[in-house]
Coordinates of N, CA and C in Angstrom, one line a residue:
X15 N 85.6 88.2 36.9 CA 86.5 87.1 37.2 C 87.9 87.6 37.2
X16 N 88.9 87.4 37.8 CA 90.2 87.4 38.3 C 91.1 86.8 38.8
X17 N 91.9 86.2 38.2 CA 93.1 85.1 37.9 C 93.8 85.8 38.8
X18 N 94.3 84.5 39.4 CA 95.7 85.1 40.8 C 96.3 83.8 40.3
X19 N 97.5 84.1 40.0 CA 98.4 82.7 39.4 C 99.6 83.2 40.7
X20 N 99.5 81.4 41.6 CA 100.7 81.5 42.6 C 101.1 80.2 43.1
X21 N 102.3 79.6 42.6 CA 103.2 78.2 42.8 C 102.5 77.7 44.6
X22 N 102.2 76.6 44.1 CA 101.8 75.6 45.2 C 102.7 76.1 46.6
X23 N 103.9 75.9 46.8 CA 104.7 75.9 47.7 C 104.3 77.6 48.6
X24 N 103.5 78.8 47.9 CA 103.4 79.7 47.9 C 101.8 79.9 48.9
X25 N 100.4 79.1 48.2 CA 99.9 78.7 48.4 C 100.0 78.0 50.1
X26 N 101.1 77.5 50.0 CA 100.7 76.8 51.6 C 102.0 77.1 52.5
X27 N 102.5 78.5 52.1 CA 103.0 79.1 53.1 C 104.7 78.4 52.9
X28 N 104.7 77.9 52.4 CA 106.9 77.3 52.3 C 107.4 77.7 51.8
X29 N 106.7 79.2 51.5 CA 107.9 79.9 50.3 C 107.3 81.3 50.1
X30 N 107.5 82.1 49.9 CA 107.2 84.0 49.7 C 107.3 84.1 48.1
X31 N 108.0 83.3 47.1 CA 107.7 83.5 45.7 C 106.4 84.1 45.8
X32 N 106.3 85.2 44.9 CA 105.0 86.2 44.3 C 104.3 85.0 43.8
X33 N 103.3 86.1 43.6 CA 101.9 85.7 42.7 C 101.8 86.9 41.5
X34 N 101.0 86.8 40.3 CA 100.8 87.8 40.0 C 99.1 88.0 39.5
X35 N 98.7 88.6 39.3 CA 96.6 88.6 39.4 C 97.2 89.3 37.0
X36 N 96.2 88.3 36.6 CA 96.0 88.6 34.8 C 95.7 90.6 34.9
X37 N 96.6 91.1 34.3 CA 96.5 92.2 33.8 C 97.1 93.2 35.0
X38 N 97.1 93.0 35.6 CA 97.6 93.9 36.8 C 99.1 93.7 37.0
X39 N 99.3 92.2 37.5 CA 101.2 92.1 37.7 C 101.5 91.1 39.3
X40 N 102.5 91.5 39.3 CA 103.2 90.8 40.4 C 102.8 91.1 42.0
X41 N 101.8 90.4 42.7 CA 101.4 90.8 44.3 C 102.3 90.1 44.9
X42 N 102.5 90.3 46.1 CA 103.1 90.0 47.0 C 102.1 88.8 47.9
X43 N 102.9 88.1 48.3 CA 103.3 86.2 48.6 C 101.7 86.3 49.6
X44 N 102.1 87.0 50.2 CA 100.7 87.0 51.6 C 99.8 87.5 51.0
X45 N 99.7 88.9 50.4 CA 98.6 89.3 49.9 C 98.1 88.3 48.8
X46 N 98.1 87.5 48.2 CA 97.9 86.4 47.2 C 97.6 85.3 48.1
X47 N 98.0 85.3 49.3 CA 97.1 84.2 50.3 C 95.9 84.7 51.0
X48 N 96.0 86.1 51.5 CA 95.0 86.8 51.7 C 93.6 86.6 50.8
X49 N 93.8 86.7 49.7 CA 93.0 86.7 48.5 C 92.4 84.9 48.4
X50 N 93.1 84.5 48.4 CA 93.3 82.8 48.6 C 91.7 82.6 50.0
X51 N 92.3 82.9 51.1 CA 91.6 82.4 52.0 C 90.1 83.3 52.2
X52 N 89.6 83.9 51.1 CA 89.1 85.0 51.6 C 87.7 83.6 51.1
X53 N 86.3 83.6 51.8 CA 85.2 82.7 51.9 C 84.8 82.8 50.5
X54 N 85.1 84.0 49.9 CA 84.3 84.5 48.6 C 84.9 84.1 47.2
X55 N 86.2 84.0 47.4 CA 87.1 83.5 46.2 C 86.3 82.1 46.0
X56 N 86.8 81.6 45.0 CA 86.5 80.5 44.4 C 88.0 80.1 43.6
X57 N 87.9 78.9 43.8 CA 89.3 78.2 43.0 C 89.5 77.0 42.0
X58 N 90.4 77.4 40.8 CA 90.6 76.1 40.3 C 91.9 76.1 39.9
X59 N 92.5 74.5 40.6 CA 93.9 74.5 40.5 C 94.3 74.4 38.9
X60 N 95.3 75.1 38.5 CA 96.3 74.6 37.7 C 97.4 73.8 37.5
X61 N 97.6 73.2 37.3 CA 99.4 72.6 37.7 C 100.2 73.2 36.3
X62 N 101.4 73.4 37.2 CA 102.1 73.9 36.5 C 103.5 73.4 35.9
X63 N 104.0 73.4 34.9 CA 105.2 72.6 34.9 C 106.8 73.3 35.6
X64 N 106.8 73.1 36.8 CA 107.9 74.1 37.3 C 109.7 74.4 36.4
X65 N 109.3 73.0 35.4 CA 110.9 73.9 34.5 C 110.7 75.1 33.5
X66 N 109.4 75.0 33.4 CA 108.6 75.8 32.0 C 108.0 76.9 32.4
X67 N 107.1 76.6 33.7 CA 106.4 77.8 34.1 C 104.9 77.4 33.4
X68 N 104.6 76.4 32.6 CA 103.3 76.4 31.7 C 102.7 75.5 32.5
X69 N 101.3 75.8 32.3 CA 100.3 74.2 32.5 C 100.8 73.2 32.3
X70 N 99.8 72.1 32.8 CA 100.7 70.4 31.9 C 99.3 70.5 30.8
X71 N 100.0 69.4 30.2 CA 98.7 69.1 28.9 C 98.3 68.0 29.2
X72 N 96.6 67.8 29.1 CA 96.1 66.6 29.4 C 95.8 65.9 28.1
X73 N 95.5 66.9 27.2 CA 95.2 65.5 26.2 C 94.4 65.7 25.3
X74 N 93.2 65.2 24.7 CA 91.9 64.5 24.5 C 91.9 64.1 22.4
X75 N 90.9 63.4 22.5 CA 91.1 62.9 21.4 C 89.9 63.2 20.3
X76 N 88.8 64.7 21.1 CA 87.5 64.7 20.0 C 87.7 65.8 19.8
X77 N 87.3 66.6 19.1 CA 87.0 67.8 18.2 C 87.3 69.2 19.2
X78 N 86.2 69.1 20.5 CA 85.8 69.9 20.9 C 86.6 70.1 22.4
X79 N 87.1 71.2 22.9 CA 87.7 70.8 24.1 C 86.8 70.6 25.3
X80 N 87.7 69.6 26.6 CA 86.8 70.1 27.2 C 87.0 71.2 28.2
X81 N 86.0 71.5 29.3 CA 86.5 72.9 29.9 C 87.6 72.6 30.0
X82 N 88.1 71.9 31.0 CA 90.0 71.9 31.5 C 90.9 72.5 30.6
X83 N 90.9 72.1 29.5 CA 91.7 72.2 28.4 C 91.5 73.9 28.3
X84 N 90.0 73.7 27.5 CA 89.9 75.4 27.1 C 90.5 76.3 28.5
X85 N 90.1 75.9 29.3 CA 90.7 76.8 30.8 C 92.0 77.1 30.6
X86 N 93.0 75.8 30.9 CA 94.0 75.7 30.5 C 94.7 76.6 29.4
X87 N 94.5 76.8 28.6 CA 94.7 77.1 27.3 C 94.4 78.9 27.6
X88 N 93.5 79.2 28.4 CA 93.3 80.2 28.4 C 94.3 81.4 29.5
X89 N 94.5 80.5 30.5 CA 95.5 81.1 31.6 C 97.0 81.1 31.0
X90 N 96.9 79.9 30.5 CA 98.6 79.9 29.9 C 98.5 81.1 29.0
X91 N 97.6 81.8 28.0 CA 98.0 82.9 26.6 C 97.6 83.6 27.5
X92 N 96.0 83.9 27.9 CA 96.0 85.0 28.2 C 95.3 85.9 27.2
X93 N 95.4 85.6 26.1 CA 94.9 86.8 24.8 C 95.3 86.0 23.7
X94 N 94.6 86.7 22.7 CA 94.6 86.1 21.0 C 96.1 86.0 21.1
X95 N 96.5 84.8 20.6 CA 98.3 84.7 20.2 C 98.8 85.3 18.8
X96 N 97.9 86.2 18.3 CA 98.4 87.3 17.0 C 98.8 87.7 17.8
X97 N 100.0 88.3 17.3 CA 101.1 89.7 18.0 C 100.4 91.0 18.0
X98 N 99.7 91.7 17.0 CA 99.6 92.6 17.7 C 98.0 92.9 18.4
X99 N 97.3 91.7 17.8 CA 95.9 91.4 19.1 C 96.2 91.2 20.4
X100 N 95.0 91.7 21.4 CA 95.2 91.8 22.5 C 93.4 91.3 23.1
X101 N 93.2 90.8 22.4 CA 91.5 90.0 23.1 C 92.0 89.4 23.7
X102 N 90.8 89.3 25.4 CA 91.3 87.9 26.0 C 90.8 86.7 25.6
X103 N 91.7 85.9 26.3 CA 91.3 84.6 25.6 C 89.9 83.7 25.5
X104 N 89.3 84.5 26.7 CA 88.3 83.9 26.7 C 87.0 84.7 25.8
X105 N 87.2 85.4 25.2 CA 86.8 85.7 24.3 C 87.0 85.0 22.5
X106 N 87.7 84.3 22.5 CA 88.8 84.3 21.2 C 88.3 82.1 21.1
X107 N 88.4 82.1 19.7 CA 87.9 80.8 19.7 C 89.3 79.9 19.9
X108 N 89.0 78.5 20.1 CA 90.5 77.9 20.4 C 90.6 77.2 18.8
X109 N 91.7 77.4 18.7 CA 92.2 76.9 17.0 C 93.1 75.7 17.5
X110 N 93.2 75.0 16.9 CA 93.8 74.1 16.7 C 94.5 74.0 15.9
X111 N 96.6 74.0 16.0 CA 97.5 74.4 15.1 C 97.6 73.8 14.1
X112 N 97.9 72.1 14.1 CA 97.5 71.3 13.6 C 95.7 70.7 13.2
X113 N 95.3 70.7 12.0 CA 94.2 71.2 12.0 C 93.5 69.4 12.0
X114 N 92.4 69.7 12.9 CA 92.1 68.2 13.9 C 91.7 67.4 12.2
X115 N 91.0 67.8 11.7 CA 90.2 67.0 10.4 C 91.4 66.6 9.7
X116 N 92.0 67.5 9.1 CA 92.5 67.3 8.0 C 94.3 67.0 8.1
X117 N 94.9 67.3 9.1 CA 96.2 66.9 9.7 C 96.6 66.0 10.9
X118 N 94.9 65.4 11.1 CA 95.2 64.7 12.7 C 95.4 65.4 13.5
X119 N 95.2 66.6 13.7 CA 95.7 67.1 14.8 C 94.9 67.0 16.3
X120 N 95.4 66.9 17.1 CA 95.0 66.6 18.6 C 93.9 67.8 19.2
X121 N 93.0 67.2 20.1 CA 92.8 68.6 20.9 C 93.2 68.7 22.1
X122 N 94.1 69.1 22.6 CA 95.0 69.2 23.4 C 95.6 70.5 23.6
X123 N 96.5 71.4 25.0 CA 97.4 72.2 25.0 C 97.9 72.3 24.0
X124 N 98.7 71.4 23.9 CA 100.2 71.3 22.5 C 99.6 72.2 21.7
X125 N 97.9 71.9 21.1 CA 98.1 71.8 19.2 C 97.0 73.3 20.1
X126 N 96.9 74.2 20.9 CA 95.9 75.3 20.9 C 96.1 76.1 21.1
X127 N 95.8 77.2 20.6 CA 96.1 78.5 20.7 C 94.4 79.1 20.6
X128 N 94.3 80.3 21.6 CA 93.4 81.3 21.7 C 93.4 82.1 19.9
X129 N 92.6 82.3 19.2 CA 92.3 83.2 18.6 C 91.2 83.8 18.1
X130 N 91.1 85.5 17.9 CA 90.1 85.9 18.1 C 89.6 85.3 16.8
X131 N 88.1 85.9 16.7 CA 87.5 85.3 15.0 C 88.4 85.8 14.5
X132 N 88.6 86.8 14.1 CA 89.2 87.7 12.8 C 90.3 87.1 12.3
X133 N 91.2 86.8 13.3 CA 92.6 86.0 13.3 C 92.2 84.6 13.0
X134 N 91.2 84.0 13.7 CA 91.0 82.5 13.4 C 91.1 82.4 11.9
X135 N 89.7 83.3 11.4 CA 89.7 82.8 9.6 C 90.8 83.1 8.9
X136 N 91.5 84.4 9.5 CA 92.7 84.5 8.9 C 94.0 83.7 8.2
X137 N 94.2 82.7 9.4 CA 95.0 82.1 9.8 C 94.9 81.4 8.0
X138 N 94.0 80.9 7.8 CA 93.7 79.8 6.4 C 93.9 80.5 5.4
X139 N 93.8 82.0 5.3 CA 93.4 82.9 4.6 C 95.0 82.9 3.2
X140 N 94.8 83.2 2.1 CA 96.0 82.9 1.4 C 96.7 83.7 1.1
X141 N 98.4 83.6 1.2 CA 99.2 84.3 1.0 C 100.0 84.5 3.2
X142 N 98.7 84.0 4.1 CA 99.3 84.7 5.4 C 99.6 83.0 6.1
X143 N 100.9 83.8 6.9 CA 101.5 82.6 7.7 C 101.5 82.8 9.3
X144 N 100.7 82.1 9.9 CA 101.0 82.1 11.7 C 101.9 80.7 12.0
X145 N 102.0 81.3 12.9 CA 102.3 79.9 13.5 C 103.0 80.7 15.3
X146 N 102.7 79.6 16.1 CA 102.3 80.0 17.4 C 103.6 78.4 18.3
X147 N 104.2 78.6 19.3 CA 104.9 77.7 19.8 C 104.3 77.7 21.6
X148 N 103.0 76.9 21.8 CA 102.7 77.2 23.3 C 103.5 77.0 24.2
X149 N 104.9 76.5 23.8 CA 105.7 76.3 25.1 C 106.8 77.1 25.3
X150 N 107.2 77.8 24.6 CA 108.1 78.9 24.7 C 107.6 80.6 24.3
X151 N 106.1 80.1 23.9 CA 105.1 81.1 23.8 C 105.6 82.4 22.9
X152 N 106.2 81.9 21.7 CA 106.6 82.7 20.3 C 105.6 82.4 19.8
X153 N 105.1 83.8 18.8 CA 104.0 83.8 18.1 C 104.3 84.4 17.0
X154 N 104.3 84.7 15.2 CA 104.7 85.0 14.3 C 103.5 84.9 13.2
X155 N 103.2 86.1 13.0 CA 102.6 86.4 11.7 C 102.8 87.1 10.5
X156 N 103.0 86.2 9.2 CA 103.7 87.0 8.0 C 102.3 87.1 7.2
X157 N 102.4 88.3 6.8 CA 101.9 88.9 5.3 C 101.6 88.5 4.3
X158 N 100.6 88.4 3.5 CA 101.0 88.1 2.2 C 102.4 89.0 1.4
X159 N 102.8 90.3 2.4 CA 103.5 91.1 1.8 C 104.5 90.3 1.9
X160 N 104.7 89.5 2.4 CA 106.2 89.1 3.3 C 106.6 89.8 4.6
X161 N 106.0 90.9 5.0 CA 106.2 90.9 6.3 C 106.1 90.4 7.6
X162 N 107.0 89.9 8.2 CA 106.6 89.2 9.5 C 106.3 89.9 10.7
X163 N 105.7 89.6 11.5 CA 105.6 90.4 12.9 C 105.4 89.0 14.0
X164 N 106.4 89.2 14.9 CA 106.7 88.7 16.5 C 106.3 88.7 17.4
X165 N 106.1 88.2 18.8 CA 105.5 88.6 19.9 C 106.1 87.2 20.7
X166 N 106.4 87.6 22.0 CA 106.5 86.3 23.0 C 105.9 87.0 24.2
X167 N 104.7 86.0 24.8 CA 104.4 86.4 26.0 C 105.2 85.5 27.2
X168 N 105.1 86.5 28.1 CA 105.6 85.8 29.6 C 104.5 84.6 29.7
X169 N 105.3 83.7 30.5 CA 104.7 82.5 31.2 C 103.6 82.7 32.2
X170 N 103.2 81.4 32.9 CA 102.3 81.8 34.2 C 102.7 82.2 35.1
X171 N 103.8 81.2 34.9 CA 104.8 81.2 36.3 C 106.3 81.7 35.9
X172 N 107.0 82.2 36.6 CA 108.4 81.8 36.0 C 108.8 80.8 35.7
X173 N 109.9 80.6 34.8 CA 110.5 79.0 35.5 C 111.5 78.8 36.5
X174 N 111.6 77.8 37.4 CA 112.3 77.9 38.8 C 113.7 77.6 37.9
X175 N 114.9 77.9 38.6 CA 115.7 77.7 38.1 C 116.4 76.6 38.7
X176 N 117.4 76.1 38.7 CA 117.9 74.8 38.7 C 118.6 74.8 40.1
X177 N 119.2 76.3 40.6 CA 119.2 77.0 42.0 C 118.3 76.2 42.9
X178 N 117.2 76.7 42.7 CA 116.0 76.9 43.5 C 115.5 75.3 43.5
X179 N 115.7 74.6 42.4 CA 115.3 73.1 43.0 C 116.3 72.5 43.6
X180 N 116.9 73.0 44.0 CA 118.3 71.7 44.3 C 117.9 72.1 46.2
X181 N 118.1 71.2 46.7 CA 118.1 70.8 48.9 C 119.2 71.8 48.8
X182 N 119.1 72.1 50.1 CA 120.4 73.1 50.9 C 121.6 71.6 51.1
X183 N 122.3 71.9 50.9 CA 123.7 70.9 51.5 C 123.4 70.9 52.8
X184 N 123.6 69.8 53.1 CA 123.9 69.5 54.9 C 125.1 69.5 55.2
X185 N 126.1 69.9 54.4 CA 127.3 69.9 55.1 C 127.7 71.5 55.6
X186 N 126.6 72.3 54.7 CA 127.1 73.8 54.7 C 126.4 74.2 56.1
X187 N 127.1 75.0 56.9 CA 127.3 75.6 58.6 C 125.8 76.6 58.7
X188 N 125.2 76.5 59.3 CA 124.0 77.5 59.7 C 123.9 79.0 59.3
X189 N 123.6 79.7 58.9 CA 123.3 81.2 58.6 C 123.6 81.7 59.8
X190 N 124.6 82.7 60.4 CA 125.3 83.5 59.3 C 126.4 83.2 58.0
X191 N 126.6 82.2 58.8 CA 127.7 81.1 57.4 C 128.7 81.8 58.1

């Protein structure tokens, strides 16, 4: 299986913004439509949040996720959110930051993160501190030594900048200007 992450507008031709395919990098606009139209692909949309670059969060209120979510959850990391793990996500159980039983925590985007077993049991384990931010996608794990260690991954998307949403002026003169 292989993830081609590419903004809607891209998708239906009103824009050349890249795409980029999980583990490989940044393809170019057509070739990511090429791949798109091809009989054999199969698809499932994402939405994306265009200030953030992340999924949106749907929600849910039981224990277990459902696919969407775990999906979700998976394209956004990408890999265990320990810093220096590198399992994909879909390998890696989904943890719940806030822990659902005993803190109320949600099963949702917000409260998930990918992690492999090792890291999952860890996480409880005493003396060690994680803690993961899915929307700015900082990840931090301290030691019982006291040492910390860092990590941020890139987004799905970029985020569009405030440029790129704004209409062309209609008062400004045709190209070549």
């Amino acid at each position: 299986m292989v993830y081609v992450h590419m903004p809607i507008d891209t998708a239906l031709s009103m824009s050349e913004t890249g795409a980029s395919i999980d583990g490989i990098g940044p393809i170019p606009a057509a070739y990511a439509r090429e791949i798109m139209t091809n009989p054999k692909s199969i698809w499932r949309k994402v939405l994306c949040d265009p200030a953030t670059g992340n999924p949106v969060d749907l929600g849910r209120s039981s224990y277990r996720p459902n696919s969407t979510i775990r999906k979700l959850v998976e394209v956004r990391d990408r890999m265990c959110v320990v810093p220096w793990c590198r399992r994909p996500a879909r390998h890696c159980d989904f943890d719940h930051q806030q822990q659902w039983a005993k803190d109320n925590g949600s099963t949702s985007t917000d409260n998930a993160a990918p992690r492999c077993r090792k890291h999952h049991r860890l996480k409880n384990a005493p003396g060690w501190i994680q803690d993961y931010d899915p929307v700015h996608g900082t990840s931090s794990v301290t030691t019982p030594l006291g040492v910390t260690y860092t990590d941020k991954r890139e987004t799905v998307l970029p985020p569009r900048s405030s440029e790129t949403d704004s209409a062309p002026d209609p008062n400004d003169d045709p190209p070549p200007f």
